[in-house]
Coordinates of C-alpha atoms in Angstrom, one line a residue:
M45 CA 108.9 16.3 -100.3
K46 CA 112.5 16.4 -99.0
I47 CA 113.1 18.3 -95.8
T48 CA 115.8 20.4 -97.6
E49 CA 113.1 21.8 -99.9
L50 CA 112.0 23.6 -96.8
L51 CA 115.3 24.2 -95.1
T52 CA 117.7 26.0 -97.5
K53 CA 121.0 27.7 -97.3
H54 CA 119.1 31.0 -97.1
T55 CA 117.3 30.0 -93.9
I56 CA 120.3 28.8 -92.0
K57 CA 122.1 30.9 -89.4
L58 CA 125.1 29.1 -88.1
N59 CA 125.9 31.4 -85.2
L60 CA 122.9 32.8 -83.2
E61 CA 123.9 36.1 -81.7
S62 CA 121.7 36.0 -78.5
S63 CA 121.4 33.7 -75.5
Q64 CA 117.9 34.6 -74.7
K65 CA 114.8 32.8 -75.9
E66 CA 112.8 35.9 -77.1
N67 CA 115.8 37.4 -78.9
V68 CA 116.5 34.1 -80.7
I69 CA 112.8 33.9 -81.8
E70 CA 113.3 37.4 -83.2
E71 CA 116.5 36.5 -85.1
L72 CA 115.0 33.4 -86.7
V73 CA 111.8 35.1 -87.6
S74 CA 114.0 37.8 -89.3
V75 CA 115.8 35.0 -91.3
L76 CA 112.5 33.7 -92.5
D77 CA 111.2 37.1 -93.4
Q78 CA 114.5 38.1 -95.2
A79 CA 114.2 34.9 -97.2
G80 CA 110.7 35.9 -98.4
K81 CA 108.8 33.2 -96.4
L82 CA 106.4 35.4 -94.5
N83 CA 103.5 37.6 -95.5
D84 CA 103.4 39.3 -92.0
K85 CA 106.5 39.1 -89.8
E86 CA 104.9 40.4 -86.7
G87 CA 101.9 38.2 -87.1
Y88 CA 104.0 35.1 -87.4
K89 CA 106.3 36.1 -84.5
E90 CA 103.1 36.6 -82.4
A91 CA 101.9 33.1 -83.3
V92 CA 105.2 31.6 -82.3
I93 CA 105.1 33.4 -79.0
N94 CA 101.5 32.4 -78.3
R95 CA 102.6 28.8 -79.0
E96 CA 105.4 29.2 -76.4
K97 CA 102.8 30.2 -73.8
Q98 CA 101.1 26.8 -74.0
S99 CA 104.4 25.1 -73.2
S100 CA 108.0 25.7 -74.1
T101 CA 109.1 24.1 -77.3
G102 CA 112.6 23.6 -75.8
I103 CA 112.3 19.9 -75.6
G104 CA 115.6 19.0 -74.0
E105 CA 118.8 17.3 -75.5
G106 CA 120.0 20.7 -76.6
I107 CA 117.1 21.1 -79.1
A108 CA 114.2 23.7 -79.4
I109 CA 111.6 23.7 -82.1
P110 CA 109.6 26.9 -82.0
H111 CA 106.7 26.6 -84.5
A112 CA 103.4 28.0 -85.7
K113 CA 100.8 27.4 -88.4
T114 CA 99.3 30.7 -89.5
A115 CA 98.2 32.8 -92.5
S116 CA 101.2 35.0 -91.8
V117 CA 103.3 32.4 -93.5
K118 CA 103.7 32.9 -97.4
E119 CA 105.1 29.4 -98.0
P120 CA 106.1 26.6 -95.6
A121 CA 109.7 26.8 -94.5
I122 CA 112.2 25.9 -91.9
A123 CA 114.8 28.1 -90.3
F124 CA 117.8 26.6 -88.4
G125 CA 119.9 28.6 -85.9
R126 CA 122.9 27.2 -84.0
S127 CA 124.5 28.4 -80.7
K128 CA 127.7 27.0 -79.5
D129 CA 127.2 28.6 -76.1
G130 CA 123.6 27.6 -75.8
V131 CA 120.2 29.5 -75.5
D132 CA 118.2 29.8 -72.3
Y133 CA 115.1 28.2 -73.9
E134 CA 113.3 27.0 -70.7
S135 CA 113.9 23.4 -71.9
L136 CA 112.3 20.4 -70.2
D137 CA 115.6 19.2 -68.9
G138 CA 116.8 22.7 -67.7
Q139 CA 119.7 22.6 -70.2
P140 CA 120.5 25.2 -72.8
S141 CA 119.5 24.6 -76.3
H142 CA 122.2 24.5 -79.0
L143 CA 120.1 23.6 -82.1
V144 CA 117.0 25.7 -82.8
F145 CA 114.8 24.8 -85.7
M146 CA 111.9 27.3 -86.4
I147 CA 109.1 25.7 -88.4
A148 CA 106.7 28.0 -90.4
A149 CA 103.6 26.3 -91.8
T150 CA 100.9 28.1 -93.8
D151 CA 97.3 28.0 -92.6
G152 CA 96.4 25.8 -95.6
A153 CA 99.7 23.7 -95.7
N154 CA 99.2 20.5 -97.6
N155 CA 100.0 17.1 -96.3
T156 CA 103.2 16.9 -98.2
H157 CA 104.7 19.9 -96.5
L158 CA 103.4 18.9 -93.1
E159 CA 104.8 15.4 -93.5
A160 CA 108.3 16.8 -94.3
L161 CA 108.1 19.1 -91.3
S162 CA 107.1 16.2 -89.1
R163 CA 110.0 14.1 -90.4
L164 CA 112.4 16.7 -89.2
S165 CA 111.1 16.6 -85.7
T166 CA 111.7 12.8 -85.6
L167 CA 115.2 13.1 -87.1
L168 CA 116.3 15.4 -84.2
M169 CA 115.6 12.6 -81.6
R170 CA 118.6 10.8 -82.8
E171 CA 121.8 11.6 -81.0
E172 CA 124.2 11.0 -84.0
I173 CA 122.3 13.6 -86.1
R174 CA 122.4 16.2 -83.4
K175 CA 126.1 15.7 -83.0
Q176 CA 126.8 16.1 -86.7
L177 CA 124.7 19.3 -86.8
L178 CA 126.7 20.8 -83.9
E179 CA 130.0 20.0 -85.6
A180 CA 129.0 21.2 -89.2
S181 CA 131.2 24.0 -90.5
S182 CA 129.0 25.3 -93.3
E183 CA 125.4 25.7 -94.4
D184 CA 126.1 23.2 -97.2
E185 CA 127.2 20.6 -94.6
I186 CA 124.0 21.1 -92.7
I187 CA 121.9 20.5 -95.8
D188 CA 124.0 17.3 -96.6
I189 CA 123.4 16.0 -93.1
I190 CA 119.7 16.4 -93.3
N191 CA 119.6 14.8 -96.9
Q192 CA 121.6 11.8 -95.6
H193 CA 119.1 10.9 -93.0
D194 CA 115.8 12.0 -94.6
K195 CA 113.7 9.0 -95.4
D196 CA 110.3 9.2 -96.9
D197 CA 107.1 8.0 -95.3
E198 CA 106.9 4.8 -97.3
E199 CA 110.4 3.7 -96.0
E200 CA 109.4 4.5 -92.4
E201 CA 106.1 2.6 -92.8
Q202 CA 107.9 -0.5 -94.2
A203 CA 110.3 -0.4 -91.2
E204 CA 107.2 -0.3 -88.9
E205 CA 105.5 -3.2 -90.6
A206 CA 108.7 -5.3 -90.2
S207 CA 108.5 -5.3 -86.4
A208 CA 107.5 -8.5 -84.9
P209 CA 104.8 -8.9 -82.3
S210 CA 105.9 -9.0 -78.6
A211 CA 105.1 -11.7 -76.0
K212 CA 104.6 -8.9 -73.5
G213 CA 101.5 -7.7 -75.3
K214 CA 100.7 -4.7 -77.5
I215 CA 100.7 -1.1 -76.2
L216 CA 98.8 1.6 -78.0
A217 CA 99.6 5.4 -77.8
V218 CA 98.1 8.6 -79.1
T219 CA 100.3 11.7 -79.4
A220 CA 99.0 15.2 -80.1
C221 CA 100.1 18.8 -79.6
P222 CA 98.1 22.1 -80.3
T223 CA 99.9 22.8 -83.6
G224 CA 100.4 19.2 -84.6
I225 CA 103.7 19.8 -86.3
A226 CA 106.6 19.0 -84.1
H227 CA 105.8 17.6 -80.6
T228 CA 103.3 15.2 -81.9
F229 CA 105.7 13.4 -84.0
M230 CA 108.7 13.6 -81.7
A231 CA 106.7 12.0 -78.9
A232 CA 105.5 9.3 -81.3
D233 CA 109.1 8.7 -82.4
A234 CA 110.6 8.6 -78.9
L235 CA 107.9 6.0 -77.8
K236 CA 108.5 3.8 -80.9
E237 CA 112.3 3.9 -80.5
K238 CA 112.2 3.1 -76.8
A239 CA 109.6 0.3 -77.5
K240 CA 111.8 -1.3 -80.0
E241 CA 114.8 -1.1 -77.7
L242 CA 112.7 -2.8 -74.8
G243 CA 111.3 -5.4 -77.3
V244 CA 107.7 -4.1 -76.7
D245 CA 105.1 -4.1 -79.5
I246 CA 103.6 -0.7 -79.9
K247 CA 101.4 1.3 -82.3
V248 CA 101.2 5.0 -82.2
E249 CA 98.4 7.2 -83.6
T250 CA 99.5 10.8 -84.4
N251 CA 96.9 13.6 -84.3
G252 CA 99.0 16.1 -86.4
S253 CA 98.2 19.1 -88.7
S254 CA 97.5 16.8 -91.6
G255 CA 94.9 14.7 -89.6
I256 CA 95.0 11.4 -87.9
K257 CA 97.6 9.1 -89.1
N258 CA 98.1 5.4 -88.2
G259 CA 94.7 5.4 -86.6
L260 CA 93.9 2.8 -83.9
T261 CA 91.3 0.3 -84.8
A262 CA 88.5 -0.9 -82.4
Q263 CA 90.1 -4.5 -82.4
E264 CA 93.6 -3.2 -81.6
I265 CA 92.0 -1.2 -78.6
E266 CA 90.2 -4.3 -77.4
D267 CA 93.4 -6.3 -77.5
A268 CA 95.8 -3.7 -76.0
V269 CA 97.4 -4.1 -72.7
A270 CA 97.0 -0.3 -72.0
I271 CA 96.9 3.0 -73.8
I272 CA 99.2 6.0 -73.4
V273 CA 97.7 9.3 -74.4
A274 CA 100.4 12.0 -74.6
A275 CA 98.5 15.0 -75.7
D276 CA 98.1 18.7 -75.0
K277 CA 94.8 18.9 -76.9
Q278 CA 91.6 16.9 -77.0
V279 CA 91.6 13.6 -78.7
E280 CA 88.8 11.0 -79.0
M281 CA 88.7 9.3 -75.7
D282 CA 85.4 7.5 -75.4
R283 CA 86.8 4.6 -77.5
F284 CA 89.1 3.8 -74.6
Q285 CA 86.4 3.0 -72.0
G286 CA 87.2 0.0 -70.0
K287 CA 90.9 0.1 -70.8
H288 CA 93.9 1.1 -68.7
V289 CA 94.7 4.7 -69.8
I290 CA 97.7 6.8 -68.9
E291 CA 97.1 10.5 -69.6
V292 CA 100.2 12.7 -69.8
P293 CA 101.3 15.9 -71.5
V294 CA 102.9 15.4 -75.1
T295 CA 106.3 16.4 -73.6
A296 CA 106.3 13.4 -71.3
G297 CA 106.1 11.2 -74.4
I298 CA 109.3 12.8 -75.5
R299 CA 111.1 12.9 -72.2
R300 CA 109.9 9.8 -70.3
P301 CA 109.0 7.1 -73.0
Q302 CA 110.6 4.2 -71.0
E303 CA 108.7 5.1 -67.8
L304 CA 105.4 5.4 -69.6
I305 CA 106.0 2.0 -71.5
E306 CA 106.9 0.2 -68.3
Q307 CA 103.9 1.7 -66.5
A308 CA 101.6 0.6 -69.3
L309 CA 103.0 -3.0 -69.2
K310 CA 102.3 -3.1 -65.5
Q311 CA 98.8 -1.7 -66.3
D312 CA 99.6 0.8 -63.6
A313 CA 96.8 3.2 -64.6
P314 CA 93.1 3.7 -63.8
I315 CA 90.5 2.2 -66.1
Y316 CA 89.0 4.8 -68.3
Q317 CA 85.2 5.3 -67.7
G318 CA 84.4 8.1 -70.1
K319 CA 84.3 11.9 -69.6
G320 CA 83.8 12.7 -65.9
G321 CA 83.8 9.0 -65.1
G322 CA 86.6 9.3 -62.4
A323 CA 89.5 8.2 -64.5
A324 CA 92.5 10.2 -63.3
A325 CA 95.5 10.8 -65.3
S326 CA 98.7 9.0 -64.4
K327 CA 99.6 8.7 -60.8
D328 CA 101.7 11.9 -60.9
G329 CA 98.7 13.9 -62.0
A330 CA 100.6 15.3 -65.0
A331 CA 97.5 15.5 -67.1
K332 CA 95.9 17.8 -64.6
G333 CA 98.6 20.4 -64.7
K334 CA 98.8 23.5 -66.7
G335 CA 95.6 24.3 -68.7
G336 CA 93.2 21.9 -66.9
G337 CA 89.8 22.4 -65.4
F338 CA 87.8 25.4 -65.3
Y339 CA 90.3 27.8 -66.8
K340 CA 91.1 25.4 -69.7
H341 CA 87.3 25.2 -70.6
L342 CA 86.9 29.0 -70.2
M343 CA 89.9 29.9 -72.3
S344 CA 88.7 27.4 -75.0
G345 CA 85.4 29.4 -75.3
V346 CA 87.2 32.9 -75.1
S347 CA 89.9 32.1 -77.7
N348 CA 87.3 30.8 -80.2
M349 CA 85.1 33.8 -79.5
L350 CA 87.9 36.4 -80.2
P351 CA 87.8 36.2 -84.0
F352 CA 84.1 37.2 -83.9
V353 CA 85.0 40.1 -81.4
V354 CA 87.9 41.4 -83.5
G355 CA 86.3 41.1 -86.9
G356 CA 82.8 42.2 -85.9
G357 CA 84.1 45.0 -83.7
I358 CA 86.3 46.6 -86.2
L359 CA 83.5 46.5 -88.9
V360 CA 81.2 48.3 -86.4
A361 CA 83.9 50.8 -85.7
V362 CA 84.4 51.5 -89.5
S363 CA 80.6 52.0 -89.8
F364 CA 81.0 55.1 -87.5
F365 CA 83.2 56.7 -90.0
W366 CA 80.0 58.2 -91.6
G367 CA 78.7 59.3 -88.1
I368 CA 77.8 57.8 -84.8
N369 CA 74.1 57.5 -85.9
A370 CA 74.9 56.8 -89.6
T371 CA 73.5 53.3 -89.2
K372 CA 69.9 54.6 -88.2
P373 CA 67.4 55.0 -90.9
G374 CA 65.8 58.5 -90.8
D375 CA 68.9 60.1 -89.2
P376 CA 70.4 63.0 -91.4
T377 CA 73.7 61.2 -91.4
Y378 CA 72.2 57.8 -92.5
N379 CA 74.4 55.9 -94.9
E380 CA 73.3 52.6 -96.4
F381 CA 76.9 51.1 -96.5
A382 CA 77.4 52.0 -92.9
A383 CA 74.3 50.1 -92.0
V384 CA 75.4 47.2 -93.9
L385 CA 78.7 47.2 -92.1
S386 CA 77.1 47.6 -88.7
N387 CA 74.6 44.7 -89.5
I388 CA 77.4 42.4 -90.6
G389 CA 79.7 43.3 -87.7
G390 CA 77.3 44.1 -84.8
T391 CA 74.0 42.3 -85.3
N392 CA 75.6 39.2 -86.8
A393 CA 79.3 38.8 -85.8
L394 CA 79.0 40.3 -82.2
G395 CA 75.5 38.8 -81.9
L396 CA 77.1 35.3 -82.1
I397 CA 79.8 35.9 -79.5
V398 CA 77.9 34.6 -76.5
A399 CA 76.7 31.5 -78.3
V400 CA 80.2 30.7 -79.6
L401 CA 81.6 31.2 -76.2
A402 CA 79.0 28.8 -74.6
G403 CA 79.3 26.3 -77.5
F404 CA 83.1 26.0 -77.2
I405 CA 83.1 25.9 -73.4
A406 CA 80.7 22.9 -73.7
M407 CA 82.8 21.3 -76.4
S408 CA 85.9 21.6 -74.2
I409 CA 84.1 19.7 -71.4
A410 CA 82.2 17.0 -73.4
D411 CA 83.9 17.0 -76.9
R412 CA 81.8 17.5 -79.9
P413 CA 78.5 16.2 -78.5
G414 CA 78.6 19.2 -76.2
F415 CA 78.8 21.9 -78.9
A416 CA 75.2 22.0 -80.1
P417 CA 73.6 22.1 -76.6
G418 CA 76.2 24.8 -75.6
M419 CA 75.5 27.0 -78.7
V420 CA 71.7 26.7 -78.1
G421 CA 72.1 27.6 -74.4
G422 CA 74.2 30.5 -75.3
F423 CA 71.9 31.8 -78.0
M424 CA 69.1 31.6 -75.5
A425 CA 71.1 33.7 -73.0
T426 CA 71.6 36.3 -75.7
Q427 CA 67.9 36.4 -76.6
A428 CA 66.8 36.6 -73.0
G429 CA 69.3 39.5 -72.2
A430 CA 71.2 37.3 -69.8
G431 CA 74.4 38.4 -71.6
F432 CA 77.9 36.9 -71.0
L433 CA 77.2 35.6 -67.5
G434 CA 74.3 33.6 -68.9
G435 CA 76.4 32.3 -71.7
L436 CA 79.2 31.2 -69.3
I437 CA 76.5 29.3 -67.3
A438 CA 75.0 27.8 -70.5
G439 CA 78.4 26.6 -71.7
F440 CA 79.3 24.8 -68.4
L441 CA 75.7 23.6 -67.9
A442 CA 75.5 22.1 -71.4
G443 CA 78.9 20.5 -71.1
Y444 CA 78.3 18.7 -67.9
I445 CA 74.8 17.7 -69.0
V446 CA 76.3 15.8 -71.9
V447 CA 78.9 14.2 -69.6
L448 CA 76.0 13.0 -67.5
L449 CA 74.1 11.8 -70.6
K450 CA 77.2 9.8 -71.7
K451 CA 77.2 8.0 -68.4
V452 CA 73.3 7.5 -68.5
F453 CA 73.5 6.0 -72.1
A454 CA 76.7 4.0 -71.3
G455 CA 74.6 0.9 -70.6
L456 CA 72.7 0.8 -73.8
P457 CA 73.4 -2.1 -76.2
Q458 CA 76.6 -1.5 -78.3
V459 CA 74.4 -1.6 -81.6
L460 CA 72.9 1.8 -80.6
D461 CA 76.4 3.5 -80.2
G462 CA 76.0 5.1 -83.6
L463 CA 72.8 6.8 -82.5
K464 CA 74.3 8.5 -79.5
P465 CA 76.2 11.3 -81.2
V466 CA 73.7 12.0 -83.9
L467 CA 70.5 11.6 -82.0
L468 CA 70.5 11.0 -78.3
Y469 CA 73.2 13.4 -77.1
P470 CA 71.9 16.5 -79.2
L471 CA 68.2 15.8 -78.6
F472 CA 68.5 15.3 -74.7
G473 CA 71.3 17.8 -74.5
I474 CA 69.6 20.6 -76.2
F475 CA 66.3 19.8 -74.4
L476 CA 67.7 19.7 -70.8
T477 CA 70.1 22.7 -71.4
G478 CA 67.1 24.7 -73.0
I479 CA 64.7 23.8 -70.2
I480 CA 67.1 24.8 -67.4
M481 CA 68.2 28.0 -69.1
H482 CA 64.4 29.0 -69.8
Y483 CA 63.0 28.3 -66.3
V484 CA 66.0 28.7 -64.1
V485 CA 68.9 30.7 -65.4
N486 CA 67.8 33.3 -67.9
T487 CA 65.5 35.5 -65.8
P488 CA 67.7 35.9 -62.5
V489 CA 70.9 36.3 -64.5
K490 CA 69.2 39.0 -66.6
Y491 CA 68.4 40.8 -63.3
I492 CA 72.1 40.5 -62.2
M493 CA 73.3 41.8 -65.6
D494 CA 70.9 44.7 -65.5
G495 CA 71.7 45.4 -61.9
M496 CA 75.5 45.4 -62.7
T497 CA 75.0 47.7 -65.6
H498 CA 72.9 50.3 -63.5
W499 CA 75.4 50.1 -60.7
L500 CA 78.3 50.9 -63.1
E501 CA 76.3 53.7 -64.7
G502 CA 75.6 55.2 -61.1
L503 CA 79.2 55.1 -60.0
G504 CA 80.8 58.5 -59.1
T505 CA 83.9 59.7 -60.8
G506 CA 86.1 58.5 -57.9
N507 CA 84.8 54.9 -58.0
L508 CA 85.0 54.9 -61.9
V509 CA 88.7 56.0 -61.6
V510 CA 89.4 53.1 -59.2
M511 CA 87.8 50.6 -61.5
G512 CA 89.8 52.0 -64.5
I513 CA 93.0 51.7 -62.5
V514 CA 92.3 48.0 -61.7
L515 CA 91.1 47.1 -65.2
G516 CA 93.9 48.9 -66.9
G517 CA 96.6 47.4 -64.6
M518 CA 95.2 43.9 -65.2
M519 CA 95.9 44.2 -68.9
A520 CA 99.7 44.6 -68.2
I521 CA 100.2 42.0 -65.5
D522 CA 100.6 39.0 -67.8
M523 CA 100.1 40.6 -71.2
G524 CA 97.8 38.2 -72.9
G525 CA 97.6 35.6 -70.1
P526 CA 94.6 34.7 -68.0
I527 CA 94.5 38.0 -66.0
N528 CA 94.6 40.0 -69.2
K529 CA 91.9 37.8 -70.7
A530 CA 89.7 38.1 -67.6
A531 CA 89.8 41.9 -67.9
F532 CA 89.2 41.8 -71.7
T533 CA 86.2 39.4 -71.3
F534 CA 84.7 41.6 -68.6
G535 CA 85.0 44.6 -71.0
I536 CA 83.2 42.7 -73.8
A537 CA 80.5 41.6 -71.4
M538 CA 80.0 45.3 -70.5
I539 CA 79.8 46.4 -74.2
E540 CA 77.3 43.5 -74.8
A541 CA 75.3 44.8 -71.8
G542 CA 75.4 48.4 -73.3
N543 CA 77.9 49.9 -70.8
F544 CA 80.9 51.2 -72.9
G545 CA 83.0 52.7 -70.1
P546 CA 84.9 49.8 -68.7
H547 CA 86.3 48.6 -72.0
A548 CA 87.7 52.0 -72.8
A549 CA 90.0 51.6 -69.7
I550 CA 90.8 48.1 -70.8
M551 CA 91.9 49.0 -74.3
A552 CA 93.9 51.9 -73.0
G553 CA 95.6 49.6 -70.5
G554 CA 96.4 47.1 -73.3
M555 CA 97.9 49.7 -75.6
V556 CA 100.3 51.2 -73.0
P557 CA 102.9 48.4 -72.5
P558 CA 104.2 48.2 -76.0
L559 CA 103.8 52.0 -76.6
G560 CA 105.7 52.7 -73.3
I561 CA 108.4 50.3 -74.2
A562 CA 108.7 51.8 -77.7
L563 CA 109.1 55.4 -76.2
A564 CA 111.7 54.1 -73.8
T565 CA 113.8 52.6 -76.5
T566 CA 113.6 55.9 -78.4
F567 CA 114.4 58.3 -75.6
F568 CA 116.6 56.2 -73.4
K569 CA 118.8 54.5 -76.1
N570 CA 121.7 53.9 -73.6
K571 CA 119.4 51.6 -71.6
F572 CA 118.7 49.2 -74.5
S573 CA 120.8 47.1 -76.9
K574 CA 120.7 47.8 -80.7
R575 CA 118.4 44.8 -81.1
D576 CA 116.0 46.0 -78.5
R577 CA 115.8 49.4 -80.1
E578 CA 114.9 47.8 -83.4
A579 CA 112.2 45.7 -81.7
G580 CA 111.0 48.9 -79.9
I581 CA 110.1 50.4 -83.4
T582 CA 107.8 47.5 -84.0
N583 CA 106.2 48.1 -80.7
Y584 CA 104.9 51.4 -81.8
V585 CA 102.7 49.5 -84.3
M586 CA 101.7 46.8 -81.9
G587 CA 100.7 49.2 -79.2
L588 CA 98.7 51.4 -81.6
S589 CA 97.0 48.2 -82.8
F590 CA 96.1 47.1 -79.3
I591 CA 98.5 44.1 -79.3
T592 CA 99.8 44.0 -75.8
E593 CA 101.9 40.9 -76.6
G594 CA 104.5 43.1 -78.2
A595 CA 105.8 43.9 -74.7
I596 CA 106.3 40.2 -73.9
P597 CA 109.9 39.8 -75.0
F598 CA 111.0 42.8 -73.0
A599 CA 109.0 41.6 -69.9
A600 CA 110.6 38.2 -70.1
A601 CA 114.1 39.5 -70.4
D602 CA 113.8 41.9 -67.5
P603 CA 110.6 41.1 -65.6
A604 CA 111.5 42.9 -62.3
R605 CA 111.7 46.3 -64.0
V606 CA 109.5 46.0 -67.1
I607 CA 106.4 44.4 -65.7
P608 CA 105.9 46.9 -62.8
A609 CA 106.6 49.8 -65.2
C610 CA 104.0 48.5 -67.6
I611 CA 101.4 47.9 -64.9
I612 CA 101.7 51.4 -63.5
G613 CA 101.6 53.1 -66.8
S614 CA 98.5 50.9 -67.8
A615 CA 96.8 51.6 -64.5
V616 CA 97.3 55.4 -65.0
A617 CA 95.8 55.2 -68.5
G618 CA 92.9 53.2 -67.4
G619 CA 92.2 55.6 -64.5
L620 CA 92.5 58.6 -66.7
S621 CA 90.1 57.1 -69.2
Q622 CA 87.4 56.8 -66.6
F623 CA 88.2 60.1 -65.1
F624 CA 87.4 61.7 -68.4
H625 CA 84.2 59.5 -68.8
V626 CA 85.5 58.1 -72.0
T627 CA 83.2 55.4 -73.6
L628 CA 84.3 53.0 -76.4
Q629 CA 81.8 51.1 -78.6
A630 CA 84.4 48.9 -80.5
P631 CA 85.9 46.0 -78.6
H632 CA 89.2 46.0 -80.7
G633 CA 91.2 48.0 -83.1
G634 CA 93.3 50.4 -81.1
I635 CA 94.2 53.7 -82.7
F636 CA 92.4 52.7 -86.0
V637 CA 88.9 52.9 -84.4
L638 CA 89.6 55.5 -81.6
F639 CA 88.3 58.5 -83.4
F640 CA 85.1 56.8 -84.7
T641 CA 84.0 55.0 -81.5
T642 CA 84.8 57.2 -78.5
N643 CA 82.9 60.2 -77.1
H644 CA 86.1 62.0 -76.2
A645 CA 88.7 60.9 -78.6
L646 CA 91.3 63.5 -77.8
L647 CA 91.0 62.9 -74.1
Y648 CA 91.2 59.2 -74.6
L649 CA 94.4 59.6 -76.7
L650 CA 95.8 61.8 -74.0
S651 CA 95.1 59.1 -71.3
I652 CA 96.9 56.5 -73.4
L653 CA 99.9 58.9 -74.1
I654 CA 100.2 59.7 -70.4
G655 CA 100.3 56.1 -69.5
A656 CA 102.9 55.3 -72.0
V657 CA 105.1 58.2 -70.9
V658 CA 104.7 57.0 -67.3
T659 CA 105.9 53.5 -68.3
A660 CA 108.8 54.9 -70.4
L661 CA 110.0 57.2 -67.6
I662 CA 110.0 54.4 -65.1
L663 CA 112.0 52.2 -67.4
G664 CA 114.4 55.1 -68.0
V665 CA 115.1 55.3 -64.4
L666 CA 115.1 51.6 -63.4
K667 CA 117.0 50.0 -66.3
K668 CA 120.8 50.1 -66.2
P669 CA 122.8 51.3 -69.1
V670 CA 124.0 48.6 -71.5
P671 CA 127.6 48.4 -72.5
T672 CA 128.5 50.5 -75.5
E673 CA 128.2 48.5 -78.7
K674 CA 131.0 48.6 -81.3

């Protein structure tokens, strides 16, 4: 497939209006939406923003490639925007971005589409193409430039095969980014181009959306001088045991290919000993930067748990439509369909969340061998009443037990390597995790969880209000980041433990930022641009849906005013929720579950409204009027 089957005249905007990252994302999302490429504009935009939180897609050299792979995309497409003055895109080199390509991939994008998207990423590494795109005077000229340089995969593979072996020895590399569309292939291309320039023989494996391409063989790994792993997601590492391995973020492969290649040739890297075996990253510690350690493993568990929370929680909330006791046989309000919904969402989906949390924490620590022991440990915590705290312990326990097993079994004959993942790791991992959970962890942790629940239930109104203020405010500090997720996870733990008060404050605090901003753009129009006012309308829907991230573009554009205003409003809403002793039995859903799952729906709605008004009033006072738009 040609790139220009995805990038068309209808998805090109030659003159971007904004110089700010968040507004440019909005512009290009609108271009795709108007071209009929999206099912859900806001869903796709949220996916793009979530990708930006992992690391900026402003890769330097005047290029930014925001991208997302999501069901919100109707058909794969590329939008192109150009800014002569440049966009402040938080690029790796600190320079403004002039060429912005937004890649939209469907959840089930086929390999043909993904290969075309990845080829675009590699084309943009060439200076002459970037220059031509900057100087193009029309959409047709943009299309012609891309067509002129767009080679198919077969031509690229033939060019690779033509390269001659180098006397310096062969270097191997692996590139991977979370989405697997852009950075994966740009890093691979940068390494290959620089190796060719330096006369170095290199082979690069890409872990992209369409799977692993150009995979490294056992013989190639054995013969390699060193291996460069430029990745922001997990790749199979055990195969590199005993080799010099440089571990860096994928962006380092794009920005510093020569430095990495020279470092590999010198074997200036530790010998990889397996997970937890003491092999550091590169000497600058880049791989242990953002997203590493405890937080990385915890977020892996939480992010994989959330679909169970959202889907299951909303189904439970819908079951209350027939009455709060409609799921209980023998009750006058009993409804069979309500009971089925509650069974699917509550007993099953929500019943799995602790096991899923533990399984993915363990998998983040020990790769796939950690998943089964983590799931079993988490399920045991659920069965024993040890709840979320037990699940967290089970996940980390199982992960590090499997890491230890890998070390223990490292000395076995190579002929037994095939038995390790299918027999030895699951057998001993599940056994040891289960024994420790049963005899050591579950009973004391259950006492702790029960004690916490009784303590919360016994708090007076004053203490409850303070707790509500803290939890509500936490939801607005980073609007979807680690502090927000910490509060949300605590609320889910309390629901799972049977205490429904804290999560009411948490949901109220999460709904306020977008709602407060929406109100501010409506009633203080002179303080916001036309584009901001249009985005404010969308925030009504996002706020009512409990999607705090709707406030992020406003917070990023004016953090000194917007973030404090949102924190104060959210804290007020959370405190009022607890003052009114509101309880909430659904973990997600916003306004759509409010009247079915709360004991004081109108008071809860009042709490949220007051918090949103407080945020709006503060913004109305703090923000300066914008110049009158013609």
